[in-house]
Structures are given as structure tokens and as C-alpha cells.
Short mmCIF file of C-alpha atoms in Angstrom, two decimals:
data_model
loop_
_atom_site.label_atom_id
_atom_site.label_comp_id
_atom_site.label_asym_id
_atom_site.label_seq_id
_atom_site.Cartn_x
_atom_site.Cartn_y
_atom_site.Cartn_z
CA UNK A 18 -21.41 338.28 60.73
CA UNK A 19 -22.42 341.81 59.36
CA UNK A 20 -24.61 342.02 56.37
CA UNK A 21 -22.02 343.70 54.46
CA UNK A 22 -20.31 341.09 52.94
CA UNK A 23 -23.72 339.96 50.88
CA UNK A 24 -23.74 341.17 47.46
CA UNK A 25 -25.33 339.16 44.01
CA UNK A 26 -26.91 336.01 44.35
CA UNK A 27 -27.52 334.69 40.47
CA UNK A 28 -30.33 331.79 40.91
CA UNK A 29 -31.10 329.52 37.70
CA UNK A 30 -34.60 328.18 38.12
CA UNK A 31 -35.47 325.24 35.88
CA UNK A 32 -38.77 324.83 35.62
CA UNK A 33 -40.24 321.41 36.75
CA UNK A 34 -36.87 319.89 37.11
CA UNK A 35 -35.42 318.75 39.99
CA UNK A 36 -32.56 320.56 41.75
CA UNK A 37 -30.21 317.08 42.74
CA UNK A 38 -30.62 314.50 44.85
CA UNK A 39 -27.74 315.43 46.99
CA UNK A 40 -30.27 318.97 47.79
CA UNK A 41 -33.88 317.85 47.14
CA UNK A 42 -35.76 315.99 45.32
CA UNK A 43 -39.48 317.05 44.24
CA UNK A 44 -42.40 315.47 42.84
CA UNK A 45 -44.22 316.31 40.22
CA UNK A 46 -47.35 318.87 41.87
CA UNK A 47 -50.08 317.02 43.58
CA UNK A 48 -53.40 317.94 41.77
CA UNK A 49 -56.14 318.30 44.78
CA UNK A 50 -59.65 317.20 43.77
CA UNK A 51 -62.24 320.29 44.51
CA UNK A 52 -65.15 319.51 46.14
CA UNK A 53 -68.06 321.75 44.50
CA UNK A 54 -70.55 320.48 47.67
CA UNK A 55 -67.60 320.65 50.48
CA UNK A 56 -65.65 318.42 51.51
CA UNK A 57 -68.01 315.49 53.52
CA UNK A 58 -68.09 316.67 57.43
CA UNK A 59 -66.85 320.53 57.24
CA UNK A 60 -68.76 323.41 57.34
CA UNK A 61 -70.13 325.87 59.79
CA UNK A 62 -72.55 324.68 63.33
CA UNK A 63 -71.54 324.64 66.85
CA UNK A 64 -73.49 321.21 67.22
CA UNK A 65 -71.16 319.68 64.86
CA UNK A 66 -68.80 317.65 66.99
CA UNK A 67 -66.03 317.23 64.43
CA UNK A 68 -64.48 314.66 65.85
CA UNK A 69 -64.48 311.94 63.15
CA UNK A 70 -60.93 312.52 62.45
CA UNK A 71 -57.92 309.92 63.47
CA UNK A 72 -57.15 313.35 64.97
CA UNK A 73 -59.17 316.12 66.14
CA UNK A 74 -58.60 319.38 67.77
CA UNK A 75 -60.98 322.09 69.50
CA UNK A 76 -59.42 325.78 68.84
CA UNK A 77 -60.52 328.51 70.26
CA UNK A 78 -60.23 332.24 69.61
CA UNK A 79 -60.27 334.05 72.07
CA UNK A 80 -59.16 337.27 73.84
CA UNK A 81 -56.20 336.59 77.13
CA UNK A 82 -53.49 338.38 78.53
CA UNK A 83 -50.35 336.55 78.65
CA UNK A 84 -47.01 337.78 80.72
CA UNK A 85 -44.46 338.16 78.32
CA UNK A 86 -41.25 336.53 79.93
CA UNK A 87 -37.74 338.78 79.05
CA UNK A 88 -40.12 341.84 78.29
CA UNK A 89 -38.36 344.14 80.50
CA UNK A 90 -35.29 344.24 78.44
CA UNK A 91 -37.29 344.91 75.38
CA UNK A 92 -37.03 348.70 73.81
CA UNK A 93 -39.96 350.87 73.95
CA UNK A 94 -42.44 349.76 76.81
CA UNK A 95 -42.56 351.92 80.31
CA UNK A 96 -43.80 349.93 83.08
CA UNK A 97 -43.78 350.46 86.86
CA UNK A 98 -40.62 349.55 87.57
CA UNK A 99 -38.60 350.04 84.53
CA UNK A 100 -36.02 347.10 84.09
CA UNK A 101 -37.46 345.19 86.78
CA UNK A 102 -40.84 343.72 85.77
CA UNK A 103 -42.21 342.41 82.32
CA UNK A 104 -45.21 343.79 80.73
CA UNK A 105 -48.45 341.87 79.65
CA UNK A 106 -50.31 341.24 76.34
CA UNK A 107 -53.78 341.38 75.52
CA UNK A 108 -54.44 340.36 72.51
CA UNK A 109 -56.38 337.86 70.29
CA UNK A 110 -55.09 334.69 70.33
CA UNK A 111 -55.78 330.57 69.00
CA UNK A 112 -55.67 328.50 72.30
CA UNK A 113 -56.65 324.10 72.08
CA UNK A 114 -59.10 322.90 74.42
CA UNK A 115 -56.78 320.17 75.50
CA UNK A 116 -59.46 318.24 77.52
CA UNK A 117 -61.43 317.22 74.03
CA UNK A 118 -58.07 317.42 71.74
CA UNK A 119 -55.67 315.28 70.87
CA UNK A 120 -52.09 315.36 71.46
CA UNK A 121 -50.21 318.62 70.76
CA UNK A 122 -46.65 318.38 69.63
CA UNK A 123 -43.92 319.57 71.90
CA UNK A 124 -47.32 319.27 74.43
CA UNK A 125 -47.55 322.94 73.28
CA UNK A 126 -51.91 323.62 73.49
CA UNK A 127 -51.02 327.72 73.18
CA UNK A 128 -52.28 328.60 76.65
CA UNK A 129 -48.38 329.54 77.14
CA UNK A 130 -48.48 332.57 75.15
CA UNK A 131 -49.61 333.75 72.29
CA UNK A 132 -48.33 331.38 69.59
CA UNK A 133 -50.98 328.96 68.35
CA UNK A 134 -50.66 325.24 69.77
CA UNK A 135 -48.72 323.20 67.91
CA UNK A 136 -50.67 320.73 65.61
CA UNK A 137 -49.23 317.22 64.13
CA UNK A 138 -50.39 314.61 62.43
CA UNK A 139 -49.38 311.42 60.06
CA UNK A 140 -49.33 310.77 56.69
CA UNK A 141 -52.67 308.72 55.59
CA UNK A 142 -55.06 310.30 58.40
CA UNK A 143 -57.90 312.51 58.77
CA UNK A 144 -57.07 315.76 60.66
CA UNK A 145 -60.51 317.56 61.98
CA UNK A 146 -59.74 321.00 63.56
CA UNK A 147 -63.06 322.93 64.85
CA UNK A 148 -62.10 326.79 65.17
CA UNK A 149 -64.62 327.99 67.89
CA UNK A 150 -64.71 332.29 67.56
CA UNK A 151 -64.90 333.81 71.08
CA UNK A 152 -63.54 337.15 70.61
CA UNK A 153 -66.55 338.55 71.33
CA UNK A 154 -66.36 342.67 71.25
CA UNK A 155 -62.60 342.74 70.58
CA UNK A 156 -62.81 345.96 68.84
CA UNK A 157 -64.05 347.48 71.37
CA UNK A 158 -61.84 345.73 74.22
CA UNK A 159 -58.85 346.80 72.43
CA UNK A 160 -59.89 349.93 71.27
CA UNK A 161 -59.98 349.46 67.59
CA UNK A 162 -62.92 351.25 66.71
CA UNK A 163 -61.92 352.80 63.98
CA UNK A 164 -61.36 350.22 60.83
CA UNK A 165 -58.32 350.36 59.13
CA UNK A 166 -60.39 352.00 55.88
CA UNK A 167 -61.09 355.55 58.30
CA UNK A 168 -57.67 355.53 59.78
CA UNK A 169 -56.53 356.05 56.22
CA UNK A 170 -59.15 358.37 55.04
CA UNK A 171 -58.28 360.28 57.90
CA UNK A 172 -54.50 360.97 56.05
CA UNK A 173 -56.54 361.75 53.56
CA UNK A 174 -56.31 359.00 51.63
CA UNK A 175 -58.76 357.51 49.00
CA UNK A 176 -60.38 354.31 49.34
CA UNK A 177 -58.47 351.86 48.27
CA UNK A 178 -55.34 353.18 48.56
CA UNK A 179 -52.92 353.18 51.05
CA UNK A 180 -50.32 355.67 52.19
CA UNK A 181 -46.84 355.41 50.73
CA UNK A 182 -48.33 354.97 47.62
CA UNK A 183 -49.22 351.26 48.20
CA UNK A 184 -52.26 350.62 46.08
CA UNK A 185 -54.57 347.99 47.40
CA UNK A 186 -56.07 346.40 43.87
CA UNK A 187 -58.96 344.02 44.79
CA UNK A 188 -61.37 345.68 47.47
CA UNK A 189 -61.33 342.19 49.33
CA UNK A 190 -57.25 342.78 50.48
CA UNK A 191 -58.17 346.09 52.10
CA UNK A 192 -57.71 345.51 56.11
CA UNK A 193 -61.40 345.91 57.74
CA UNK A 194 -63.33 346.39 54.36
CA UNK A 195 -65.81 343.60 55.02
CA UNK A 196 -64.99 342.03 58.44
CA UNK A 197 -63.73 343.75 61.95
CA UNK A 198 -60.50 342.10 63.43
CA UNK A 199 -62.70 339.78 65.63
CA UNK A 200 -63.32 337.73 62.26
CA UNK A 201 -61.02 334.88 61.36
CA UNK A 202 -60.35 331.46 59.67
CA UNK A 203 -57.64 329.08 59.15
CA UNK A 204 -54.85 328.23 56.46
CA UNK A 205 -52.53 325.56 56.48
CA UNK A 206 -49.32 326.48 54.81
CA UNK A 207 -47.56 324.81 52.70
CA UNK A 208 -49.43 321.43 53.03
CA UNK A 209 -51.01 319.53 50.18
CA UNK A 210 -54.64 319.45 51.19
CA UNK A 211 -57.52 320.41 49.32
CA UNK A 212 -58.07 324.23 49.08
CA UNK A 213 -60.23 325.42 52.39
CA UNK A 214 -60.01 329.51 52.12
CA UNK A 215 -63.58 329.86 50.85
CA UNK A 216 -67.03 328.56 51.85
CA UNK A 217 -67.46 325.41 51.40
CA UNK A 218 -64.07 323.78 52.24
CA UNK A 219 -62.72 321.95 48.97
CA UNK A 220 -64.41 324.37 46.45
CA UNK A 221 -62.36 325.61 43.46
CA UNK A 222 -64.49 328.39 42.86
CA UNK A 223 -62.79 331.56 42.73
CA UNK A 224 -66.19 333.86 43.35
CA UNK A 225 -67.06 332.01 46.18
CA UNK A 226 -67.64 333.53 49.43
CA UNK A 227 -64.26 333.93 52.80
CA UNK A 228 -64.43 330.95 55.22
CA UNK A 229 -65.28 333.60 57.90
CA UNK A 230 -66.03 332.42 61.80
CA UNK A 231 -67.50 335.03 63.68
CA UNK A 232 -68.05 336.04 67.61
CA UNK A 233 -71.40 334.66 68.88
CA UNK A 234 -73.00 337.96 69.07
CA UNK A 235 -72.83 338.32 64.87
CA UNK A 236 -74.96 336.65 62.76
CA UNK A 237 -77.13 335.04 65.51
CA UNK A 238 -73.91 332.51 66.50
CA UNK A 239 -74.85 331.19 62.94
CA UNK A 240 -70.84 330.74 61.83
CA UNK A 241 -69.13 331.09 65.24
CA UNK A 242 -67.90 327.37 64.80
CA UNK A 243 -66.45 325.72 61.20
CA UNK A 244 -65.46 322.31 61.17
CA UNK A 245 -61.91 321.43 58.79
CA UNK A 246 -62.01 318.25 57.58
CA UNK A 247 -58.54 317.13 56.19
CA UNK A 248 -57.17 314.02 54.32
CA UNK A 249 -53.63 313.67 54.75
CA UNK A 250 -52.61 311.69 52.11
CA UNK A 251 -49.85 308.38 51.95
CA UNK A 252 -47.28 310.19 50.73
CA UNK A 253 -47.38 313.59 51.87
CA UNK A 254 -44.10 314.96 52.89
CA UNK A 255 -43.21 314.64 56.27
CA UNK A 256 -41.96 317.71 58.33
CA UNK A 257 -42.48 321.01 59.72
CA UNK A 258 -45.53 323.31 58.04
CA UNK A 259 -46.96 326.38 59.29
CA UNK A 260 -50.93 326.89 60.25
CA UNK A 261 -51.95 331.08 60.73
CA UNK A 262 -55.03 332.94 60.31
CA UNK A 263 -56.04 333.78 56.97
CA UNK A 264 -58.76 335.71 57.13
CA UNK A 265 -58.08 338.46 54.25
CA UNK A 266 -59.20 341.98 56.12
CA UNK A 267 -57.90 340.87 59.57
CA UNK A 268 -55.50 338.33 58.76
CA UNK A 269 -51.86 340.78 59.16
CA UNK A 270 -53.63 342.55 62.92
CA UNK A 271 -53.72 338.78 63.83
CA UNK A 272 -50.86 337.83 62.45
CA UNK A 273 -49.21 340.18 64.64
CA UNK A 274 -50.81 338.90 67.72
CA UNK A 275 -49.04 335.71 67.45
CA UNK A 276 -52.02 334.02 65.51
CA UNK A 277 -49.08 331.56 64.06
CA UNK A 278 -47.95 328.30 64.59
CA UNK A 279 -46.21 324.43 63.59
CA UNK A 280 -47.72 321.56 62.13
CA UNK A 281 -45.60 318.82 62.56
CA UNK A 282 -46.62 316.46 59.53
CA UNK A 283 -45.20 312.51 60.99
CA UNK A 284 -43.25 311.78 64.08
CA UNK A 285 -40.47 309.51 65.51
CA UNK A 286 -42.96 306.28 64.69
CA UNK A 287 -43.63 307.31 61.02
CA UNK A 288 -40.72 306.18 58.38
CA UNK A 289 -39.41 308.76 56.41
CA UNK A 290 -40.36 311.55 58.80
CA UNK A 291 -37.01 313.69 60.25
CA UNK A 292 -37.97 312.78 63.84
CA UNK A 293 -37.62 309.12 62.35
CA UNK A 294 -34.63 309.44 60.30
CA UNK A 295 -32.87 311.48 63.17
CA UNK A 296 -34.05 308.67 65.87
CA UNK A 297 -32.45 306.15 63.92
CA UNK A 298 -29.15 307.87 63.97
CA UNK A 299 -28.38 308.86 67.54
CA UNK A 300 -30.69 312.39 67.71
CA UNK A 301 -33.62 312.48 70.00
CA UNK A 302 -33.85 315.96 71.02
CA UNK A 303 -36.14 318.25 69.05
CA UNK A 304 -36.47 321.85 70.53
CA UNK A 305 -38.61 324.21 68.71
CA UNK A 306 -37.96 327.80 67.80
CA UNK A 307 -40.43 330.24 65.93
CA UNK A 308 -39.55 334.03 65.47
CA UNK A 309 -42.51 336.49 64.99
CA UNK A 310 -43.36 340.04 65.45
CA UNK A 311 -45.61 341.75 68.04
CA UNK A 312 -46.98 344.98 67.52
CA UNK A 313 -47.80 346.77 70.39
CA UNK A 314 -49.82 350.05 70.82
CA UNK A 315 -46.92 352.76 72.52
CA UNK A 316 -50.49 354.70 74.21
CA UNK A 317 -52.62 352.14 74.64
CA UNK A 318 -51.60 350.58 78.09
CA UNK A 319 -54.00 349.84 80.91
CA UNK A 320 -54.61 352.36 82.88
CA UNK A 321 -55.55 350.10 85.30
CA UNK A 322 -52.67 348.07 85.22
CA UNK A 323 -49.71 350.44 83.05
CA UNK A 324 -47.77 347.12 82.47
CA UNK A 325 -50.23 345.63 80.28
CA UNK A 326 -49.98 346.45 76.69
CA UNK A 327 -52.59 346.05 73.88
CA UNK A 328 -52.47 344.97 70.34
CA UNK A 329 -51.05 348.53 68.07
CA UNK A 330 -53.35 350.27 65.73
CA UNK A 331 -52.80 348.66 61.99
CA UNK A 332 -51.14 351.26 60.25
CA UNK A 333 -47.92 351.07 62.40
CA UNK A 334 -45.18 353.71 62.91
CA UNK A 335 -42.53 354.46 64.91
CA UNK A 336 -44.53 357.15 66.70
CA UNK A 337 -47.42 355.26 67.52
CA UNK A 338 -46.88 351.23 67.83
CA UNK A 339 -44.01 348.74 69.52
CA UNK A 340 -42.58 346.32 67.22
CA UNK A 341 -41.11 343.78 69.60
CA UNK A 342 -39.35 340.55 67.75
CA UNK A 343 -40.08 337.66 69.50
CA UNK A 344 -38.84 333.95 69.90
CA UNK A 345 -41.53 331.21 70.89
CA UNK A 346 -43.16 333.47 73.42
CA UNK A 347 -40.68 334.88 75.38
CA UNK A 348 -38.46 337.84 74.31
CA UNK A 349 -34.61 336.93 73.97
CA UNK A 350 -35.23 333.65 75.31
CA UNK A 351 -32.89 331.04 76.30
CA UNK A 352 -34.49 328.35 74.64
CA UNK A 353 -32.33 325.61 74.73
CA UNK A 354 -29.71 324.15 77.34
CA UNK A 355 -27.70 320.96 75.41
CA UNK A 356 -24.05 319.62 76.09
CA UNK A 357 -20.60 319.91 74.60
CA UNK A 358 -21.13 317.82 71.98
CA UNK A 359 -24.49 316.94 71.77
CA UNK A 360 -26.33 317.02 68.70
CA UNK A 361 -30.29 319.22 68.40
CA UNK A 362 -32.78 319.47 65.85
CA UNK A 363 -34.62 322.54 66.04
CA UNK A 364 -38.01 323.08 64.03
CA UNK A 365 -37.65 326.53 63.06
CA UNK A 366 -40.79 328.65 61.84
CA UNK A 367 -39.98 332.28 60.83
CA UNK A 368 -43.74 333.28 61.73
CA UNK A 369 -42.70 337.24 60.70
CA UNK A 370 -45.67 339.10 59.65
CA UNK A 371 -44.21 342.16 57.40
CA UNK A 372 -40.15 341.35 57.72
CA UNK A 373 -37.93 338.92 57.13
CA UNK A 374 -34.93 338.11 59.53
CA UNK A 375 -31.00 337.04 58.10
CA UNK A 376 -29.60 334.82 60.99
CA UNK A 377 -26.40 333.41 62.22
CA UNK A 378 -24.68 332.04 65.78
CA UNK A 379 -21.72 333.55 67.76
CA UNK A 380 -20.50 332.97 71.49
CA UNK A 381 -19.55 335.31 73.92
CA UNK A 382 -16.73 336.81 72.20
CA UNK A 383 -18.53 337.96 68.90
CA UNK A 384 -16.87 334.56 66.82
CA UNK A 385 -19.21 333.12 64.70
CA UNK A 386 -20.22 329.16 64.61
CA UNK A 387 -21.66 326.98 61.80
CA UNK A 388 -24.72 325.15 62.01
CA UNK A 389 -26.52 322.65 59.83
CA UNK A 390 -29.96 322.94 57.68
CA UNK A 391 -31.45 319.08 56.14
CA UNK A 392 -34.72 320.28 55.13
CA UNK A 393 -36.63 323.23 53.76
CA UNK A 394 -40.71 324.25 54.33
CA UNK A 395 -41.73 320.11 55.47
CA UNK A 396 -38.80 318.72 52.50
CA UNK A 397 -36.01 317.34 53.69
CA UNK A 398 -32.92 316.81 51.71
CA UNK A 399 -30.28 313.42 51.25
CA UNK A 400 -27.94 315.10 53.29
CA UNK A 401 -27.45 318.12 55.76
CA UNK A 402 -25.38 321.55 54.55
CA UNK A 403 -23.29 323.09 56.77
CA UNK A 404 -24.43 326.88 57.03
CA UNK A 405 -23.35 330.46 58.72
CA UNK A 406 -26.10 332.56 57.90
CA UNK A 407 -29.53 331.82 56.55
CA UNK A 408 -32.43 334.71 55.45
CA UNK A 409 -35.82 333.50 55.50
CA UNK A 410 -39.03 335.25 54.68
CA UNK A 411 -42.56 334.68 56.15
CA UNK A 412 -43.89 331.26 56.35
CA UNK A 413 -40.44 329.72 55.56
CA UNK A 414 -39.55 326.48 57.63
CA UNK A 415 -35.78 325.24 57.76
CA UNK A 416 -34.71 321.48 59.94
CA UNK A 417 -31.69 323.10 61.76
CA UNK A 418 -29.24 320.92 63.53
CA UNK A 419 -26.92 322.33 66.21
CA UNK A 420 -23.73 321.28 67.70
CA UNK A 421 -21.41 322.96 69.60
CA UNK A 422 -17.59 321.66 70.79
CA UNK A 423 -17.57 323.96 73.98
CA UNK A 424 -19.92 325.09 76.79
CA UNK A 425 -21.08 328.82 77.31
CA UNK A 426 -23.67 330.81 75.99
CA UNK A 427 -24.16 331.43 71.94
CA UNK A 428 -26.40 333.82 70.93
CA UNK A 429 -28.54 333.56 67.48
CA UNK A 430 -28.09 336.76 65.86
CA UNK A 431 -31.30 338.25 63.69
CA UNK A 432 -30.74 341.48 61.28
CA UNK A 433 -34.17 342.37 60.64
CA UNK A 434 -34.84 342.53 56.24
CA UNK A 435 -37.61 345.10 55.25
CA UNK A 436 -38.20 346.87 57.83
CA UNK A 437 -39.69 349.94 56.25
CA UNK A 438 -40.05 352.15 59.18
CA UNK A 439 -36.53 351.26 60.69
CA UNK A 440 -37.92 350.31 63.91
CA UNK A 441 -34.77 348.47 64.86
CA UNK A 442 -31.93 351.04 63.63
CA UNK A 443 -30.40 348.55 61.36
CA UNK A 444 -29.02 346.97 64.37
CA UNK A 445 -27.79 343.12 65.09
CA UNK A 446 -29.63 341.53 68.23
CA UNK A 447 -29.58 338.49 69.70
CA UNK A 448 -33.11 336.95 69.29
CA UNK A 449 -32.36 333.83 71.69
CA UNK A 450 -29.61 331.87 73.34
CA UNK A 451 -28.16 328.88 73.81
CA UNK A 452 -26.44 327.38 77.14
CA UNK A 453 -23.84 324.20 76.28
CA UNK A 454 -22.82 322.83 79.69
CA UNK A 455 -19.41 320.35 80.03
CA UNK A 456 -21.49 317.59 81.79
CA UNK A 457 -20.90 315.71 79.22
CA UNK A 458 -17.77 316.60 77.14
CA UNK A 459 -16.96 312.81 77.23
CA UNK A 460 -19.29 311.62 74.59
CA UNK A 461 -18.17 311.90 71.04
CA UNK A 462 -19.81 314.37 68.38
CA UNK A 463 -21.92 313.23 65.37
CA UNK A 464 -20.90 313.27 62.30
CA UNK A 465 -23.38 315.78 60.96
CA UNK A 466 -22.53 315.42 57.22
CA UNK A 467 -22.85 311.76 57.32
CA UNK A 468 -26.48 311.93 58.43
CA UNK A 469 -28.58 310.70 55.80
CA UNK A 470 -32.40 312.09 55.32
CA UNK A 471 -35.03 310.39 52.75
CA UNK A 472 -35.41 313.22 50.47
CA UNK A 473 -38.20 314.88 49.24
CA UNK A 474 -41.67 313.02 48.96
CA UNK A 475 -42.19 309.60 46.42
CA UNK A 476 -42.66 310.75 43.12
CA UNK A 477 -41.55 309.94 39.47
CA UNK A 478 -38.41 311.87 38.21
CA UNK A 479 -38.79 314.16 35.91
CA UNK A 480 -36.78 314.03 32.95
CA UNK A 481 -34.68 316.57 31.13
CA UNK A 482 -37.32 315.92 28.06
CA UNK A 483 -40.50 317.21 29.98
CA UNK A 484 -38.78 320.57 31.26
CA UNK A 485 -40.63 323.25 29.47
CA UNK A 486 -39.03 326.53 30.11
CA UNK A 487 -36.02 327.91 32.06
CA UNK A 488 -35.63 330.92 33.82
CA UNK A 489 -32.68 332.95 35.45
CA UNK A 490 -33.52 334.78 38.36
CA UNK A 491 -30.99 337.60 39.27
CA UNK A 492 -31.28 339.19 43.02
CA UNK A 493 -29.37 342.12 43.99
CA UNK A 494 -28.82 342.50 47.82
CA UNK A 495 -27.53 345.92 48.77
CA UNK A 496 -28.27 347.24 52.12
CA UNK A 497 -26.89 350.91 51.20
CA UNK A 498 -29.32 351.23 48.59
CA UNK A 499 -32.25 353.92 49.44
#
């Protein structure tokens, strides 16, 4: 389905009013209280156990090579045997200690690849992650020595400003101005938690000092641990939320390192969760997929091993870093076998760091097949819609549902949105696959529009009478503008 045929999408936006039940349905917004002291538990110490929590992960950041499966198709890298072997990444990367963790969903703990484990958790629990910093002379490892701030003084550029005229206007948003890469932190996006960017956890204070967890070797090991203490509350929505580093000053290098992942809020035991509305109707198979983008360095392979490749320098080009779109951790993956028939929800995350993908399904002759969407960054709606394309942005979360009425192998299309330098020629590429077999062309399809979801998250309505302003939002798609 070529891009061609978009052209004006004219969006009314009410303000505080909902957009019908038979869509979503929102509450009104969840105040958060701050907590001026921190919230009771968090804060920085390796002796802290944090494991008070009805759940409780150990993350750790650390540096690790990973084999990147499908990697030998992918544009751009020379390796030893061109065609016939993948290459490797070394790069910084969020891995759980499973042995003192609980569960991970999809039993995902990111030792895989370099995704971050997948985290879940209930409505009306205590989540406790402890982030444990062991990238310990990363800079140096990956040969980052000089910060972002000299790479663009040596273009001759100003501090603050960027190239490309792309003005930087608070000092803190500038990439390396206070912290190397090897400092980070957590967010969790899109979740309605109490705010946990800035030291202590729970403050509301704008002025107040980054969260930032450092290697042991900075600051005498003082911060090389922080302790999140989360309250989940009763009637927070249940779905699929995001959970990436945050860190402003490192936060886009480690972004593109795969320092992205799910949260699964609620499972297949926990009412009003999609797992649990799914279960209930015949669907048990859940099959995540999360696209992201790897930046490579094109001259910085090993030289002791030419088919390992390190993180690319931040201000990426064409001429001097890989961009390699990814799928889980694999490159053009084949991330799902199902039957004739069958009916999968996928989780999808579009983890993207700087672009934004538009998306669709074909088979093997180019002929394009619908698919279903029932619920949009962790909301679900009453009802499924039956979609061709979608475009999604970073961070965004959509509850696909796939169904197919004949075996063979269908191929999920990505046209890469802003992407300034053109690193993928404006082409159409498969980003993964799917293999339907005929084992089972006997059993009888779902009706997917008959599925019903409980929408939204409990809340009040809100009436007609309480909507304040209203705003129309006009967005003009043309992709042979310059």
C-alpha cells in the first residue's frame, strides 16, 4: 500500500470530552500526589534491597555484545563473509537479574538482545525496580570520547546549537552537557504513577536535580543503585506501556541501543485487562512485536573481530553511522508462526528513537490484508476496528489482532516517516513476517468485530457542560513536499 494515496487528515479535538464509547472512553486526568521528601523506600544506596514490592525487579546496565539474528541481510555492514554470517552489537544495554526478580512477561529478562526485559504488573500493587549502573568506562569502550558538545563545536558550531539550525533552548537537553552516555535513569511511559524524573522520586519540583545512576567508579559508587518505588493504583488502565531510559543528555545514544521496552499493566487473571477479555473469548496467544532503531558506527568495528559493530557516534549521517530498523531483536524476523484461521494478539511497541514508521500487511504476491487494532497506548476500546495501515510515532502502543484465511508467508510492511537523512531511500521493507500453516484450516475464524473489550479505565463521564474549549487540528501529509 504506497504512501501516495494519504493526503488531509482534518482532526476535531474536544477538549476533555470523550471521543464515544464505541472508540474509547477516558477519565477525567488522575491528579498524582507529589511527594516533597520522596516517595517512602526510593532513593539512591546499593544496600537498599528494594524488594518490598508485591513485585520487584533487579536491572542492570550494563555493557554486552549480543549476535544480531537476520543481520546479514541488513544494508550497510561488511563482515567476513558477506551474506553468510551476522554481525554483533556492543552496546549498552538494561538486562533483569532473573535469579532475585520476579516474573518477566513473555519470560523476556533482556539477556536475548538488546531490548529491555519486559516488566508487568497488576492494578493495586507495589512495583519496586532497582536500576544497578555497571557501564563502567563505556565511553571509552566504545570510543565515545568526544561528547556530543565538541563533536559540534568541531562543525563549528556554537554551544547550544546544533547543526541544521536546530536550536537546543534549555542547556539541560544538550546530549553530554552534564553527564557522559554511561549515565542513566528510568521513565515509565504513559503510566499514571507519581512523577520519578528528578531526585527524590515523587517530587513536583521543577528545579530539582536528574534522577542520575552512575558507574561505580563516579562519585565513590555513591548513586550507582536507585530504588523505584511504585503504587499501581485500583483502577489504572490495564494494557501495554512502554519503560526507556530517560536520562536527558544520554537518553536518545541509549535509546538507540535498544534501551526500550513493555510493561504489561494486568494479565489473563486480572478483569478488565485485554489478556482477560481476550481469554474469555477464545484468544490465548499473545506474541509481542516492538520496532526500534539501531545506530551503528560504519568505522567503528572490531578490529579484532570485523563482525562486531559498536554503538554510532551521536550526530548520525549517512557517511558515518548504520541505521538498521529492527523488530524485537532480530532483523526482519519471522516472529510469529499461527494457523489458517487462528486468531493473535500482538502487543506492539513502536520503540523508534528519531522516526516514525506507517505500516501495513501483504502476502507473497504484493496484495494487501486487513488487520484489527482494540486498544491504543494501555486503553482499550468497546470494540476492535478493522485497519490497513496504521502510522505511529515514538512511544505509541496499539493491541493488534491478526487473522489470516490462508497459509504462506505475509510480510508487515514499514515506510519509515522523518527520516531526515534518507537513510532508507524512501523505500517499503518488510520489517517482519508471518508464517500461517493449513494444520488447522478446520477450525472456524473469530468473529473479530464481535469481540467486546471493557473500555477505557472507571471514571465519571464528562458532560457536554464541563467541556471548556474546542480545537480543530488540521494535518497535511504530503510526501513530495521538500
Amino acid at each position: 500500500m504506497p504512501l501516495s494515496s494519504c493526503g488531509v487528515l482534518i482532526i476535531t479535538s474536544i477538549i476533555g470530552m470523550q471521543l464515544g464509547r464505541n472508540v474509547a472512553v477516558f477519565a477525567q486526568p488522575r491528579i498524582m500526589k507529589p511527594f516533597v521528601d520522596g516517595v517512602p523506600g526510593s532513593g539512591y544506596g546499593c544496600d537498599n534491597p528494594c524488594s518490598s514490592g508485591d513485585v520487584n525487579y533487579v536491572i542492570r546496565a550494563h555493557l554486552k555484545e549480543y549476535a544480531i539474528a537476520g543481520s546479514r541481510n541488513a544494508p550497510g555492514f561488511v563482515t567476513t563473509d558477506p551474506g553468510n554470517v551476522d554481525v554483533t552489537m556492543f552496546t549498552r544495554t538494561f538486562e533483569g537479574d532473573k535469579a532475585v526478580s520476579s516474573p518477566f512477561c513473555f519470560d523476556d529478562d533482556g539477556t536475548s538482545g538488546p531490548l529491555n526485559p519486559c516488566l508487568t504488573v497488576a492494578p493495586n500493587q507495589t512495583l519496586n525496580i532497582k536500576v544497578i549502573n555497571e557501564m563502567v568506562n563505556g565511553i571509552e569502550l566504545l570510543f565515545q570520547e568526544m561528547t556530543p558538545v565538541q563533536i559540534l563545536n568541531s562543525y563549528g558550531q556554537d554551544f547550544p546549537d546544533f547543526q541544521d539550525g536546530q536550536n537546543v533552548t534549555n542547556v539541560q537537553n544538550t546530549p553530554g552537557v552534564d553527564v557522559t552516555f554511561d549515565e542513566t535513569n528510568i521513565h515509565l511511559h504513559g503510566m499514571q504513577v507519581v512523577p520519578h524524573l528528578f531526585y527524590p522520586q515523587g517530587t513536583a519540583n521543577a528545579s530539582s536535580d536528574w534522577i542520575t545512576i552512575t558507574p561505580s567508579n563516579k562519585l565513590n559508587g555513591t548513586q550507582t543503585c536507585f530504588c523505584y518505588v511504585f503504587d499501581i493504583t485500583e483502577d489504572h488502565p490495564q494494557g501495554s506501556f512502554f519503560w526507556h531510559i530517560h536520562r536527558h543528555g544520554s537518553a536518545s545514544m541509549q535509546s538507540w541501543a535498544g534501551m526500550a521496552g513493555l510493561l504489561q499493566v494486568g494479565n489473563a487473571n486480572t478483569t478488565g485487562s485485554p489478556e482477560h477479555d481476550l481469554a474469555q473469548q477464545g484468544i490465548e496467544r499473545h506474541v509481542p512485536l516492538v520496532l526500534w532503531e539501531w545506530a551503528s558506527a560504519m568505522n567503528n568495528s572490531d578490529a579484532t573481530n570485523p563482525n562486531t559493530y559498536y554503538e554510532g557516534p551521536f550526530q548520525i549521517t549517512p557517511d558515518n553511522t548504520i541505521l538498521t530498523f529492527m523488530a524485537n531483536n532480530e532483523y526482519q524476523p519471522t516472529f510469529l508462526t499461527m494457523t489458517v484461521n487462528e486468531t493473535v494478539h500482538v502487543p506492539f511497541l513502536c520503540a523508534q528513537t528519531s522516526t516514525g514508521s506507517a505500516l501495513w500487511i501483504v502476502d507473497a504476491s504484493g496484495e494487501s490484508y486487513p488487520f484489527w487494532v482494540f486498544a491504543a497506548d494501555g486503553i482499550s476500546y468497546s470494540k476492535a476496528v478493522r485497519k490497513e495501515m496504521i502510522v505511529v510515532g515514538p512511544g505509541q502502543r496499539e493491541g493488534l489482532l491478526l487473522q489470516f484465511p490462508r497459509a504462506g508467508r505475509y510480510s508487515i510492511m514499514q515506510y519509515i516517516l522523518n527520516d531526515a537523512f534518507n537513510f532508507t531511500n524512501d523505500a517499503e521493507l518488510p520489517v517482519a513476517y508471518v508464517e500461517v500453516t493449513d494444520t488447522q484450516i478446520d477450525v472456524p475464524p473469530i468473529d473479530i468485530l464481535s469481540l467486546a473489550f471493557q473500555p477505557g479505565m472507571p471514571g465519571q463521564d464528562i458532560n457536554a457542560s464541563e467541556v471548556a474549549h474546542q480545537v480543530d487540528l488540521v494535518f497535511n501529509i504530503d510526501q513530495n513536499s521538500t
